[in-house]
């Protein structure tokens, strides 16, 4: 693979050798996704792993979007 860029090589490869934070997989509304924890109860979508093709176009499921990690169903909490 050849990468043509005007950026310095150090900038392109920065962070390449650093270990990423642990991620978790969760299923929300039939979409299996990989999420990294940002703060307690909040996560950032890293990527979608398994869903219908039209769901990839949903801006609410775009990588980088913040989502709540806590269950949103409050019916059984009474």
Coordinates of C-alpha atoms in Angstrom, one line a residue:
X1 CA 0.0 0.0 0.0
X2 CA 1.3 3.4 -0.9
X3 CA 0.2 6.5 1.1
X4 CA 0.6 9.9 -0.7
X5 CA 0.5 12.7 1.8
X6 CA 2.1 16.1 2.4
X7 CA 2.1 15.4 6.2
X8 CA 5.4 14.4 7.9
X9 CA 5.8 10.7 8.5
X10 CA 6.0 11.2 12.3
X11 CA 2.6 12.8 12.3
X12 CA 1.0 10.1 10.2
X13 CA 2.4 7.3 12.4
X14 CA 1.9 9.0 15.7
X15 CA 0.1 6.7 18.2
X16 CA 0.7 3.7 16.0
X17 CA 2.6 1.8 18.7
X18 CA 0.5 2.9 21.7
X19 CA -2.0 0.5 23.1
X20 CA -5.7 1.4 22.8
X21 CA -8.1 1.4 25.7
X22 CA -10.2 -1.6 26.2
X23 CA -13.5 -1.6 24.3
X24 CA -16.7 -3.5 24.9
X25 CA -19.3 -4.9 22.6
X26 CA -23.0 -4.2 23.1
X27 CA -26.2 -4.7 21.2
X28 CA -28.6 -1.7 21.1
X29 CA -31.8 -1.9 18.9
X30 CA -30.5 -4.9 17.0
X31 CA -27.1 -3.2 16.3
X32 CA -24.0 -4.9 17.6
X33 CA -21.3 -2.2 18.1
X34 CA -17.9 -1.7 19.6
X35 CA -17.9 1.0 22.2
X36 CA -15.1 2.6 24.4
X37 CA -16.0 4.0 27.8
X38 CA -15.6 7.8 28.1
X39 CA -17.0 8.3 31.5
X40 CA -19.3 6.3 33.9
X41 CA -22.4 5.4 31.9
X42 CA -21.3 7.1 28.7
X43 CA -19.5 5.5 25.7
X44 CA -18.2 6.5 22.3
X45 CA -19.0 4.3 19.3
X46 CA -15.8 2.9 17.7
X47 CA -17.5 0.9 15.0
X48 CA -20.6 -1.0 14.0
X49 CA -20.0 -4.8 14.0
X50 CA -23.3 -6.3 12.8
X51 CA -26.5 -4.5 11.6
X52 CA -28.7 -4.0 8.6
X53 CA -27.0 -2.1 5.8
X54 CA -29.3 0.9 6.0
X55 CA -28.3 1.4 9.7
X56 CA -24.8 2.4 8.6
X57 CA -26.3 5.6 7.2
X58 CA -27.9 6.6 10.5
X59 CA -26.0 9.6 11.9
X60 CA -26.9 8.5 15.4
X61 CA -24.7 5.4 14.9
X62 CA -21.7 7.1 13.4
X63 CA -18.3 6.4 14.9
X64 CA -17.5 9.0 17.5
X65 CA -21.1 9.4 18.6
X66 CA -21.6 9.4 22.4
X67 CA -24.2 7.0 23.7
X68 CA -25.6 6.0 27.1
X69 CA -24.3 2.7 28.3
X70 CA -26.9 2.2 31.0
X71 CA -30.1 0.4 30.0
X72 CA -32.7 2.8 28.8
X73 CA -35.7 0.5 29.7
X74 CA -37.1 1.8 32.9
X75 CA -40.3 -0.4 33.0
X76 CA -38.9 -3.0 35.4
X77 CA -37.2 -0.6 37.8
X78 CA -40.3 0.2 39.9

